[in-house]
Coordinates of C-alpha atoms and ligand atoms in Angstrom, one line a residue:
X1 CA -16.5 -17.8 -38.5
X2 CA -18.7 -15.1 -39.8
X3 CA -21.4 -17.6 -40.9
X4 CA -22.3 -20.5 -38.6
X5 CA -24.9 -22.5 -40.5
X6 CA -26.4 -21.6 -43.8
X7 CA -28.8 -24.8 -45.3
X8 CA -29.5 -23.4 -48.3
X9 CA -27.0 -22.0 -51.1
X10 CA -29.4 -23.5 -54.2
X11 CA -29.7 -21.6 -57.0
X12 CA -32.9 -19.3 -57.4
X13 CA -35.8 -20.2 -60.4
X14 CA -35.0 -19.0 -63.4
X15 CA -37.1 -16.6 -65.0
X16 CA -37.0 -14.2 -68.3
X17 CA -36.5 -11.1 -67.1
X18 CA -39.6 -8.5 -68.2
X19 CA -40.7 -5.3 -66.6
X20 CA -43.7 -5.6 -68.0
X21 CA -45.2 -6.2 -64.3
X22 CA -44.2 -2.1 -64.3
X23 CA -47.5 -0.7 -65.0
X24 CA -47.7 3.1 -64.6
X25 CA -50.4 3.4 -67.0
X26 CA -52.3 1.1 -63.9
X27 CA -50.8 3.1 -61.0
X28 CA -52.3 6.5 -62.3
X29 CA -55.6 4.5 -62.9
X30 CA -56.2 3.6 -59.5
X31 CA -54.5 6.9 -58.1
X32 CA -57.6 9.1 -60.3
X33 CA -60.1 6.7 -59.1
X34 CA -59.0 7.1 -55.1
X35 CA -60.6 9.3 -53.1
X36 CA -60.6 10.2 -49.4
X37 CA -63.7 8.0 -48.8
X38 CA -64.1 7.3 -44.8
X39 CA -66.2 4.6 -44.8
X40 CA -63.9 2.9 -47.2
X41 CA -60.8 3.8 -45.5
X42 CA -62.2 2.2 -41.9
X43 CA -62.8 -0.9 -43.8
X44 CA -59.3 -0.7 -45.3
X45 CA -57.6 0.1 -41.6
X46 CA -59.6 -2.7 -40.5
X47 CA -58.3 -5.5 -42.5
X48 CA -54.6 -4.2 -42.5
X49 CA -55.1 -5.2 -38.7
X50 CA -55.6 -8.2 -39.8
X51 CA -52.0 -8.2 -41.0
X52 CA -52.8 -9.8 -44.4
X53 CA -51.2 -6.4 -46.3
X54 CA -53.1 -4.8 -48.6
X55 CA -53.5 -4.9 -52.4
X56 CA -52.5 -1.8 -55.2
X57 CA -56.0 -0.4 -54.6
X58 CA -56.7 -0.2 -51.2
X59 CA -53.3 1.1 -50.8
X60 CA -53.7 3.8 -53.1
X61 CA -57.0 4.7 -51.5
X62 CA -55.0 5.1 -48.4
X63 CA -52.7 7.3 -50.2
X64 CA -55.8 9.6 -50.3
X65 CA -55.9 10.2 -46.6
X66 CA -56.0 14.0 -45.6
X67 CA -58.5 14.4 -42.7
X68 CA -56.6 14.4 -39.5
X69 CA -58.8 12.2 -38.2
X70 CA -58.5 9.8 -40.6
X71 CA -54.8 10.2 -40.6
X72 CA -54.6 9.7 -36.6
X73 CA -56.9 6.5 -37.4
X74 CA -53.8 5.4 -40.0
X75 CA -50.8 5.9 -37.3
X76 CA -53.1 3.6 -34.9
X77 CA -53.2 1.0 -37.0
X78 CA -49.7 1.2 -38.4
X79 CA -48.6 0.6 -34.8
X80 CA -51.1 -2.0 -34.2
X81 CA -49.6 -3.9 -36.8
X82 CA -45.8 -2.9 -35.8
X83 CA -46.2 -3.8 -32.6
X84 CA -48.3 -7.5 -33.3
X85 CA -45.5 -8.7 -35.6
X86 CA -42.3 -6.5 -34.3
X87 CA -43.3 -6.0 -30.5
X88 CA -40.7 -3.4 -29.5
X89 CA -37.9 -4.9 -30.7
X90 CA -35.4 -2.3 -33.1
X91 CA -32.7 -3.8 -35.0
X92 CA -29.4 -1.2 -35.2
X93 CA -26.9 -1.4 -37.8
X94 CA -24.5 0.9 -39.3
X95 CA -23.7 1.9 -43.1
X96 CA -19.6 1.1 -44.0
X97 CA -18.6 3.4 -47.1
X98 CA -15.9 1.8 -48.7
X99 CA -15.4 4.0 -51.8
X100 CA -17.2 7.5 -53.4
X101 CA -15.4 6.9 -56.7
X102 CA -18.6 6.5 -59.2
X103 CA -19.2 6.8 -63.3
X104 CA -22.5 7.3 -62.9
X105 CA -24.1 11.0 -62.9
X106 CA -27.0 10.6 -60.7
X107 CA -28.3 14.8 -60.5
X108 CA -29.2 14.3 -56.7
X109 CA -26.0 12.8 -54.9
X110 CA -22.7 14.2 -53.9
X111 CA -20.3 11.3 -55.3
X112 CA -22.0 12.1 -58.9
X113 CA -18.7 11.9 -61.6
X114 CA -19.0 15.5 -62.6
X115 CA -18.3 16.6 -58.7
X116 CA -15.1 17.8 -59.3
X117 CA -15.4 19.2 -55.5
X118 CA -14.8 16.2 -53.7
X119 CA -12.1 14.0 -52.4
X120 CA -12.1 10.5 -54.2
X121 CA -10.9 7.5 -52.8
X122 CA -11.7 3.5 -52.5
X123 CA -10.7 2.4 -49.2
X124 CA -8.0 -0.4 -49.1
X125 CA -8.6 -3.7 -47.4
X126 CA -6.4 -2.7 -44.4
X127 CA -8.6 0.7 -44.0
X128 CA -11.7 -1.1 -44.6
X129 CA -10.5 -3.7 -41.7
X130 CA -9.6 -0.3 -39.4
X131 CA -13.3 0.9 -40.4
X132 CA -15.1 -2.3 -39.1
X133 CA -12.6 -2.5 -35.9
X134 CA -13.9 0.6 -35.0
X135 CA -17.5 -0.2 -35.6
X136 CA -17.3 -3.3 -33.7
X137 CA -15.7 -1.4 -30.9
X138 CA -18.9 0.4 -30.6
X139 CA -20.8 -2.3 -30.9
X140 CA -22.3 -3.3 -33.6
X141 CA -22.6 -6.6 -35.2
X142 CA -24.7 -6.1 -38.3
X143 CA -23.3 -3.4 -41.2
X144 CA -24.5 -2.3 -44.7
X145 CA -21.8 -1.9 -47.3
X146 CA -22.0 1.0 -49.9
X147 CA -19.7 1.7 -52.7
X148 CA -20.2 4.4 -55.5
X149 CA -20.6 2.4 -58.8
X150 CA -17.0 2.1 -60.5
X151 CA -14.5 -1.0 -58.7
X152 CA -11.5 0.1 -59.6
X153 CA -9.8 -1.9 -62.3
X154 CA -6.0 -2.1 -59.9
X155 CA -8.2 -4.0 -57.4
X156 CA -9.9 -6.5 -60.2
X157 CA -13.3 -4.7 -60.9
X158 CA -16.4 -6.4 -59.2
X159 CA -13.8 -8.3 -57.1
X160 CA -12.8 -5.6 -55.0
X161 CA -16.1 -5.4 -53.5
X162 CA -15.9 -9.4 -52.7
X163 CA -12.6 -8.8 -51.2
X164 CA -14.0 -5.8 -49.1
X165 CA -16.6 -8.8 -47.7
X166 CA -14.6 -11.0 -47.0
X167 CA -12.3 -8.0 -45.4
X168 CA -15.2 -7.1 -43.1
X169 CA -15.4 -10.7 -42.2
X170 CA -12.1 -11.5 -40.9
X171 CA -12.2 -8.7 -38.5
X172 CA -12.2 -10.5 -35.0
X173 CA -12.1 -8.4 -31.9
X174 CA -11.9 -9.5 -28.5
X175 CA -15.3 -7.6 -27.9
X176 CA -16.9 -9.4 -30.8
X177 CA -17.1 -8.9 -34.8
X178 CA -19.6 -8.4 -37.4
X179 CA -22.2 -11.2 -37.8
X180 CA -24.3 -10.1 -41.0
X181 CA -23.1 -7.7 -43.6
X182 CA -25.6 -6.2 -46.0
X183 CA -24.5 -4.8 -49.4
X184 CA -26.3 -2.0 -51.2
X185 CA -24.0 -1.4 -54.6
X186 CA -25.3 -1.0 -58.1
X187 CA -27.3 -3.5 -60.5
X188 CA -24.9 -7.0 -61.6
X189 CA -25.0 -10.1 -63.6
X190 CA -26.8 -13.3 -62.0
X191 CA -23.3 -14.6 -61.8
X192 CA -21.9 -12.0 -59.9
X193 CA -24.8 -12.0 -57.4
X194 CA -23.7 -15.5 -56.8
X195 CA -20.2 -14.6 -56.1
X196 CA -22.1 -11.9 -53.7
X197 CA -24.4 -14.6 -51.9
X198 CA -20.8 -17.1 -51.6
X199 CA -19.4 -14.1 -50.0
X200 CA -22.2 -14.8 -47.4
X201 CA -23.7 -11.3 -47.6
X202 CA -27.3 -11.2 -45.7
X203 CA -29.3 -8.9 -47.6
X204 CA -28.7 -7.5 -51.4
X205 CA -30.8 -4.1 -51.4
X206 CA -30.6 -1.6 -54.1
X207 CA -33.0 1.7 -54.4
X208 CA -34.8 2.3 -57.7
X209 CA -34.8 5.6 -57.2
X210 CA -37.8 6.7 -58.9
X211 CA -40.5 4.3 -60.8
X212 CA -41.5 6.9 -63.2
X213 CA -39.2 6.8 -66.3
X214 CA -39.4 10.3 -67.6
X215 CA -37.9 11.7 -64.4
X216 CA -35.6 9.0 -64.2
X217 CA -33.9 9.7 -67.8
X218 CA -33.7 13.7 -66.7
X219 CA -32.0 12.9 -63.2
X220 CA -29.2 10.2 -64.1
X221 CA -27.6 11.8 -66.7
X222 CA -24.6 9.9 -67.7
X223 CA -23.2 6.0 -67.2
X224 CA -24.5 2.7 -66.7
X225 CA -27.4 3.7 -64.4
X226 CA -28.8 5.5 -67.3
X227 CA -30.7 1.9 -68.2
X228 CA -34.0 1.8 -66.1
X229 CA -34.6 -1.4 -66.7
X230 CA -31.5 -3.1 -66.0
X231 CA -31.6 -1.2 -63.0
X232 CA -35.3 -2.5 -62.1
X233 CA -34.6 -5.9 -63.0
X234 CA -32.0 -6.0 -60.7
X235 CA -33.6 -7.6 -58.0
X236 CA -34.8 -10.3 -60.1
X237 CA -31.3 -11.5 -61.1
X238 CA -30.2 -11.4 -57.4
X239 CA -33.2 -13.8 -56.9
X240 CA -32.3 -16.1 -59.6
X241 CA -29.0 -16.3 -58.4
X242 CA -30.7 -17.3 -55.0
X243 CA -30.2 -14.4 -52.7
X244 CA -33.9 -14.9 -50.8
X245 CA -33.5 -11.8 -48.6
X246 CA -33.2 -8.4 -50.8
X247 CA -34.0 -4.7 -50.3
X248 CA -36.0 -2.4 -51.9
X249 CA -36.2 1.7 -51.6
X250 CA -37.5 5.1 -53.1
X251 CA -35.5 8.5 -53.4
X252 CA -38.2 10.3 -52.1
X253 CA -38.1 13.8 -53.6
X254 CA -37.8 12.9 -57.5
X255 CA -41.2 12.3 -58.1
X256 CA -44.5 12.3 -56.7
X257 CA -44.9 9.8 -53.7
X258 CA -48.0 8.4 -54.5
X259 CA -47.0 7.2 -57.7
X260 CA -43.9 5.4 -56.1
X261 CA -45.5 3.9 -53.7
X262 CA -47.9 2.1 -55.4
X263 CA -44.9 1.3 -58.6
X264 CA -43.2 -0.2 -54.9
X265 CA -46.0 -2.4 -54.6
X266 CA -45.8 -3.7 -58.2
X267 CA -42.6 -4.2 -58.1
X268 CA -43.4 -6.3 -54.4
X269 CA -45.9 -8.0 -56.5
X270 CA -44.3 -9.2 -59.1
X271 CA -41.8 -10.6 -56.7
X272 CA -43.7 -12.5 -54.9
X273 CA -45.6 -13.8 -57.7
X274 CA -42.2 -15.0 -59.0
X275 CA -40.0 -16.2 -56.6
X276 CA -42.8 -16.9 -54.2
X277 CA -41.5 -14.1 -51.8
X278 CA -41.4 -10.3 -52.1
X279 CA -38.9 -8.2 -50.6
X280 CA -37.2 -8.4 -47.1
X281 CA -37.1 -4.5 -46.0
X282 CA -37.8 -1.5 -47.7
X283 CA -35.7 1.4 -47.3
X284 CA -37.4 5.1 -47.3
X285 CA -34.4 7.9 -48.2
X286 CA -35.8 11.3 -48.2
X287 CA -34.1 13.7 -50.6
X288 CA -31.1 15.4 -48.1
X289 CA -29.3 18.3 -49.4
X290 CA -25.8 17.1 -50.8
X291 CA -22.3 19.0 -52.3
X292 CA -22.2 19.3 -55.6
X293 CA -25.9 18.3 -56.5
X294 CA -27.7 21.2 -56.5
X295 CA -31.1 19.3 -57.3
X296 CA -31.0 18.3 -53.7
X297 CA -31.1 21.7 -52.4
X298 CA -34.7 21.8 -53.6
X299 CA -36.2 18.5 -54.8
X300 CA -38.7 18.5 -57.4
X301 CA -41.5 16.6 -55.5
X302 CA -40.6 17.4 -52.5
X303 CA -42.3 14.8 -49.5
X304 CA -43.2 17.0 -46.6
X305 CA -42.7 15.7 -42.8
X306 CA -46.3 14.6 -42.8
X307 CA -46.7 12.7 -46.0
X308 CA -43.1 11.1 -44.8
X309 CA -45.0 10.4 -41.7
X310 CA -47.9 8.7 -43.8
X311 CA -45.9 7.1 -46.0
X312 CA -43.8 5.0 -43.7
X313 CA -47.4 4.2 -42.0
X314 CA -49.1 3.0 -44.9
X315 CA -46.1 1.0 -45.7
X316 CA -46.7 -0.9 -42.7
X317 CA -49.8 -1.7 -42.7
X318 CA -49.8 -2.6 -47.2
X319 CA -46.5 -5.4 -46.0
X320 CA -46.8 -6.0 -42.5
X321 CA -44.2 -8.5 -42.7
X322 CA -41.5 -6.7 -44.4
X323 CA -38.5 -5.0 -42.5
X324 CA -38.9 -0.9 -43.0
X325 CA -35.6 0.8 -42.3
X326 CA -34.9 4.2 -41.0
X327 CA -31.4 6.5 -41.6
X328 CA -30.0 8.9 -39.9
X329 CA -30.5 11.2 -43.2
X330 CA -33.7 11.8 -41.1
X331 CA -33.7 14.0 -37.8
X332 CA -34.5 12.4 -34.5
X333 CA -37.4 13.5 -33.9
X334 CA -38.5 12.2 -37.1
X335 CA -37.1 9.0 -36.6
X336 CA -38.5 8.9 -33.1
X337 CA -41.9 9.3 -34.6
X338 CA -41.4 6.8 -37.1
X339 CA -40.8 4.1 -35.0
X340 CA -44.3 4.0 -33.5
X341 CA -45.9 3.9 -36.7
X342 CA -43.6 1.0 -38.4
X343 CA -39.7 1.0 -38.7
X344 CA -38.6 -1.8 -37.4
X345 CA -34.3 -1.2 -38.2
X346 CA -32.6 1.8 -37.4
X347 CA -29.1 3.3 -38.3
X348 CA -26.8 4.9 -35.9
X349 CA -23.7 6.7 -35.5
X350 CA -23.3 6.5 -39.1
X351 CA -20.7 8.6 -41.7
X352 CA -21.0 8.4 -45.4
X353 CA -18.0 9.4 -46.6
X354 CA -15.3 6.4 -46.7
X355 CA -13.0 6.7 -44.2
X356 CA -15.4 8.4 -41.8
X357 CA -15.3 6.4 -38.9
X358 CA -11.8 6.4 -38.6
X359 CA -10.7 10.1 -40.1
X360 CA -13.8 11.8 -38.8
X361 CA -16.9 12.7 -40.8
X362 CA -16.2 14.7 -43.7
X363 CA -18.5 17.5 -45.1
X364 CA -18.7 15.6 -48.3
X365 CA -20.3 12.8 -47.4
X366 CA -22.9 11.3 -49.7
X367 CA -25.6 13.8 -48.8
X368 CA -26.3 15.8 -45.1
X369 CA -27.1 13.3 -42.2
X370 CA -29.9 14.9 -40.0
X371 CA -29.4 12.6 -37.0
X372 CA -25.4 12.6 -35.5
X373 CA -26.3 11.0 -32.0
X374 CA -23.7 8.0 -31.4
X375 CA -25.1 4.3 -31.5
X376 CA -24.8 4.5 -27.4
X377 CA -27.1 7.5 -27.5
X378 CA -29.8 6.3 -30.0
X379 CA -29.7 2.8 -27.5
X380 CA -30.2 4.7 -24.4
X381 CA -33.2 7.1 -26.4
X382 CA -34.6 3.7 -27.5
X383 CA -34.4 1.9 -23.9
X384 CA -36.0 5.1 -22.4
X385 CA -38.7 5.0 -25.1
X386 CA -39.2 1.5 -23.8
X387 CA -38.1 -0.2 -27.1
X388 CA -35.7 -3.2 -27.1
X389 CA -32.6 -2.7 -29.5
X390 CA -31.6 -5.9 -31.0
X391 CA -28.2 -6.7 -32.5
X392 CA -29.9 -10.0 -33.5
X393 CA -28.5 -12.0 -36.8
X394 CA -29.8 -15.5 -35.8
X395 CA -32.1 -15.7 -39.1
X396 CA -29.8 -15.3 -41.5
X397 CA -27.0 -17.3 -39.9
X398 CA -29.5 -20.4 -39.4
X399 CA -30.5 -20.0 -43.5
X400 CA -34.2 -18.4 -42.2
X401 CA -34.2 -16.2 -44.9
X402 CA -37.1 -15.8 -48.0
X403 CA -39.7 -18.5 -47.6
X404 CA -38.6 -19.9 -44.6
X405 CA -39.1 -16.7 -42.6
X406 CA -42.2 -16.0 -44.0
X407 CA -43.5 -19.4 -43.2
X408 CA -42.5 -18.4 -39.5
X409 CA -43.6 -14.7 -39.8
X410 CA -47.2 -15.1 -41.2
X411 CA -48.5 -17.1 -38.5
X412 CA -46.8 -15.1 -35.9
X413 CA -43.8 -17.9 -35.0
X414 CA -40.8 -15.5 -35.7
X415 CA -41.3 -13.8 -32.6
X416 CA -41.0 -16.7 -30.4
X417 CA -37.2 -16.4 -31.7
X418 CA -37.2 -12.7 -32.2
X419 CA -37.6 -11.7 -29.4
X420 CA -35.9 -14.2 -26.8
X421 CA -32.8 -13.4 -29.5
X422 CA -32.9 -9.3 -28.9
X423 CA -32.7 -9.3 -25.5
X424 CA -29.8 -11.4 -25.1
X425 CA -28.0 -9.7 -27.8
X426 CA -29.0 -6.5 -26.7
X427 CA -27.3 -7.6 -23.0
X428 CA -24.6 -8.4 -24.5
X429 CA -23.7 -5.2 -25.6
X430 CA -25.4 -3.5 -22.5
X431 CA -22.4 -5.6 -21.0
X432 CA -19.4 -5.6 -23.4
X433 CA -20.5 -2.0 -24.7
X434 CA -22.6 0.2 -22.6
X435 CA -21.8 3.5 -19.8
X436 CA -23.4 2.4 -16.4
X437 CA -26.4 4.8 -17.2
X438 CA -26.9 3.2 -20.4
X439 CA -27.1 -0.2 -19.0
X440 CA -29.3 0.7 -16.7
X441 CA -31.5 2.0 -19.1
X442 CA -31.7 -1.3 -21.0
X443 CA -31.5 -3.7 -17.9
X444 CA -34.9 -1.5 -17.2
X445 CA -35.9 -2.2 -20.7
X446 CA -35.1 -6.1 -21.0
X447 CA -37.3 -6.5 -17.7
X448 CA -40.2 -4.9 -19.1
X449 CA -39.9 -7.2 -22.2
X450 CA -39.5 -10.2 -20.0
X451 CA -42.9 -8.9 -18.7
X452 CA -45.1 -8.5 -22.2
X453 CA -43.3 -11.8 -23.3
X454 CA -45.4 -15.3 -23.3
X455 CA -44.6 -17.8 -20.8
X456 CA -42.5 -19.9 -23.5
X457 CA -41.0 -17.0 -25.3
X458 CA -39.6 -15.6 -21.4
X459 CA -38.4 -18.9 -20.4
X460 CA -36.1 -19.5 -23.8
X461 CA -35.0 -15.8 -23.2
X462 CA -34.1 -16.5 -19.5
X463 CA -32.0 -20.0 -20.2
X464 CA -30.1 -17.5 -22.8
X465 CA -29.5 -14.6 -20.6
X466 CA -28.2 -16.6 -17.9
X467 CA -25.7 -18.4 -20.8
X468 CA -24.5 -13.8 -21.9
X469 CA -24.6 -13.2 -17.9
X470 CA -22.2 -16.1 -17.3
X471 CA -19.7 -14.8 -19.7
X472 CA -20.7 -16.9 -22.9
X473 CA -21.4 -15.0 -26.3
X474 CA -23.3 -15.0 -29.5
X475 CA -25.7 -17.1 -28.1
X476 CA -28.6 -17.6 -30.0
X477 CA -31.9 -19.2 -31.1
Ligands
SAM523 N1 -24.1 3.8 -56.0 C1 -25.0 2.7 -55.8 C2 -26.4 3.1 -56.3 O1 -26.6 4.2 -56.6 O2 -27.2 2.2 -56.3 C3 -25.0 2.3 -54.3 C4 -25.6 3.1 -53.3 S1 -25.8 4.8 -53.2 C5 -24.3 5.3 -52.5 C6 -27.1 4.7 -52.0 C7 -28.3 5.5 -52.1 O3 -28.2 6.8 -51.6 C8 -28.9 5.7 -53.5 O4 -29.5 4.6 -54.0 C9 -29.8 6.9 -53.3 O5 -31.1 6.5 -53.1 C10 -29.3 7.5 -52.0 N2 -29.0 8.9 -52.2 C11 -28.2 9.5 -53.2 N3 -28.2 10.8 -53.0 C12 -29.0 11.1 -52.0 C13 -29.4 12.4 -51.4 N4 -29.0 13.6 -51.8 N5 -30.2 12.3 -50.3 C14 -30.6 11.1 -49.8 N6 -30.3 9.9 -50.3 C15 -29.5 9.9 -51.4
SF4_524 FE1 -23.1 7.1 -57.9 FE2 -25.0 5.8 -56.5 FE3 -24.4 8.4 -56.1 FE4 -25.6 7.7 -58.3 S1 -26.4 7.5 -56.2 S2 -23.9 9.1 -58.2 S3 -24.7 5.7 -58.7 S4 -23.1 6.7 -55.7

């Protein structure tokens, strides 16, 4: 059974839903009036060490950071803060496309309706099933489901996508199965977020693309994603239907970074100010070049390789305790860099055209992947990088989502389970999963973890590792 405890399913606080919390006016008010002051900017990298996160101002002031000084001084905190509140620990997951059929006509992206140059399908529940046995053959036990927004109508709408769940669910190798299913599919009704969170999906994340509303009207040009504000309020009616861990992202490339960032922070804001907690991870996609989009070929606001750099950075040190995931649209070196300075979950092996795991990967995915490695490489490059990949799902599956996280993040509790839980699941795919070389690799780096641990922390991991080398799985804490 897919979910083993879950003590919470109440229904979120009800609230009007207003974007008035959007403030651009505000965002370009405290953009003008940041500058690259030093002085300010130690202070500033000083009390993000204090992992409290910073407010809309200090953040933008960090925005402002050119010097390479300066900017060195921003990567060293960023990984201060990573590694107080994430130690080396990586989560891995994997992205499951299960249809690129979509009415919406976003400029940027491959499965756009007027791409008349693609193959269209939306995978059937015995395909979908093939696609997850093949991912859990690799190893994986945590994936994100992506559709295109249009459900066909012979498969009953928005109920094809609960079926797909519960598809992805029932999948039971002998080697294991998937343990926490994340869904990233277009804006619904509180009603149907309900259905979502029944379905037991960990998190709900959605991208708002861009903040600014001018450049969103001239980029989606046709369907139901045309409405900015349903799409921003999104995340508030997956709250109110009570779905306490939810995702938020940027396209980077639409419009200029500095205003997103700080509109990100808003919309963090006003989440937390709501439903008492903001948002669980934040996603960063970078503008890749896809088929049929010629926009993406040459994005208007372009993010260069350092700003990406900076941005993830000063992301980490604005929400310390929010989950920052990397893609493989990135390269690996990029993503190698990014990991010192704050991602903390990582794709890998990943295809974006349905179908791909099992029929190959297509050239029309949703957009160019800059990272092909398989998930067994990107381990072993982790393990030699002395990081810890974790398959870990214990929070979700033990209802330590939202509030209850945070109450064990902010004083630094979460890693007392954290980390005991990623080296045990991490051995148990160095076990089930992993080449010899591999698994020496990660045997290496699960005994250097055992080192840095704390006494308690290393004793709980111990008693669990002895449970994985005895033969017993999913064990967790
Ligand atoms: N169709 C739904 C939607 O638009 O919300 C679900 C997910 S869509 C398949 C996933 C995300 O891919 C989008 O939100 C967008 O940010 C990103 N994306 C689209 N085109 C892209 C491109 N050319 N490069 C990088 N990311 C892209
Ligand atoms: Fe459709 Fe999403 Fe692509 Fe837009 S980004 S065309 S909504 S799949």
């Amino acid at each position: 059974m897919h979910i083993v405890q879950r003590k919470k399913h109440e229904v979120g606080i009800m609230t009007e839903n207003t974007t008035d919390w959007l403030d651009a006016a505000a965002v370009q008010t405290v953009l003008q009036n940041a500058t690259e002051d030093a002085g300010r900017i130690r202070e500033l990298l000083a009390k993000a060490r204090e992992l409290k996160g910073l407010s809309l101002e200090e953040v933008a002031v960090l925005s402002r950071v050119e010097s390479p000084e300066l900017v060195q001084e921003l990567f060293d905190a960023a990984r201060y803060v990573k590694e107080e509140i994430y130690g080396r620990r990586m989560v891995l997951f994997a992205p499951l496309y299960i249809s690129n059929i979509c009415a919406n006509d976003c400029v940027y992206c491959a499965f756009r309706s007027t791409n008349k140059n693609i193959s269209r399908s939306a995978l059937g529940m015995e395909q979908i099933q093939r696609e997850t046995s093949e991912l859990v053959e690799q190893g994986h036990k945590r994936l994100l489901l992506v559709a295109g927004e249009s459900y066909p109508a012979s498969r009953g709408g928005f109920q094809y996508v609960l079926d797909a769940i519960a598809a992805v669910y029932q999948v039971t190798e002998k080697r294991g199965n998937i343990r926490r299913l994340n869904v990233n599919v277009a804006p619904l009704e509180v009603e149907q977020y309900r259905q979502l969170l029944e379905a037991g999906i960990g998190t709900y994340q959605i991208f708002q693309e861009t903040y600014h509303r001018e450049t969103y009207a001239a980029v989606h040009l046709s369907g139901k994603k045309r409405d900015f504000d349903y799409r921003v309020s999104a995340l508030d009616r997956a709250m109110q239907a009570g779905i306490e861990d939810v995702g938020m992202g940027v396209l980077f490339g639409l419009h200029d970074w500095r205003f997103e960032l700080l509109s990100l922070m808003q919309h963090i804001g006003h989440l937390e100010q709501t439903f008492g907690v903001g948002c669980h991870t934040i996603s960063v996609p970078r503008m890749e070049p896809a088929q049929g989009a010629p926009m993406s070929e040459q994005p208007p606001a372009a993010v260069s390789d350092d700003e990406f750099r900076k941005i993830v950075a000063i992301l980490r040190v604005a929400v310390p305790y929010t989950g920052i995931i990397m893609s493989t649209r990135e390269s690996a070196q990029m993503r190698r860099d990014t990991y010192a300075l704050g991602v903390s979950q990582v794709s890998a092996g990943s295809r974006t055209n349905p179908g791909g795991y099992t029929e190959g990967e297509a050239a029309t995915g949703q957009f160019q992947l800059g990272d092909h490695r398989s998930l067994e490489e990107v381990v072993q490059e982790l393990s030699n990088l002395a990081y810890l990949p974790s398959f870990c799902t214990a929070c979700y599956r033990l209802g330590r989502t939202g509030q209850d996280f945070m109450d064990l993040a902010k004083p630094g509790l979460i890693r007392q389970k954290c980390d005991p839980n990623a080296v045990t699941t991490f051995q148990e795919y160095l076990i089930d999963f992993a080449s010899s070389s591999t698994r020496a690799a990660g045997e290496q780096a699960i005994a250097c973890e055992l080192q840095r641990m704390d006494p308690k922390a290393c004793r709980a991991s111990e008693k669990m590792l002895n449970k994985i080398l005895a033969g017993k799985r999913d064990v967790y804490c």
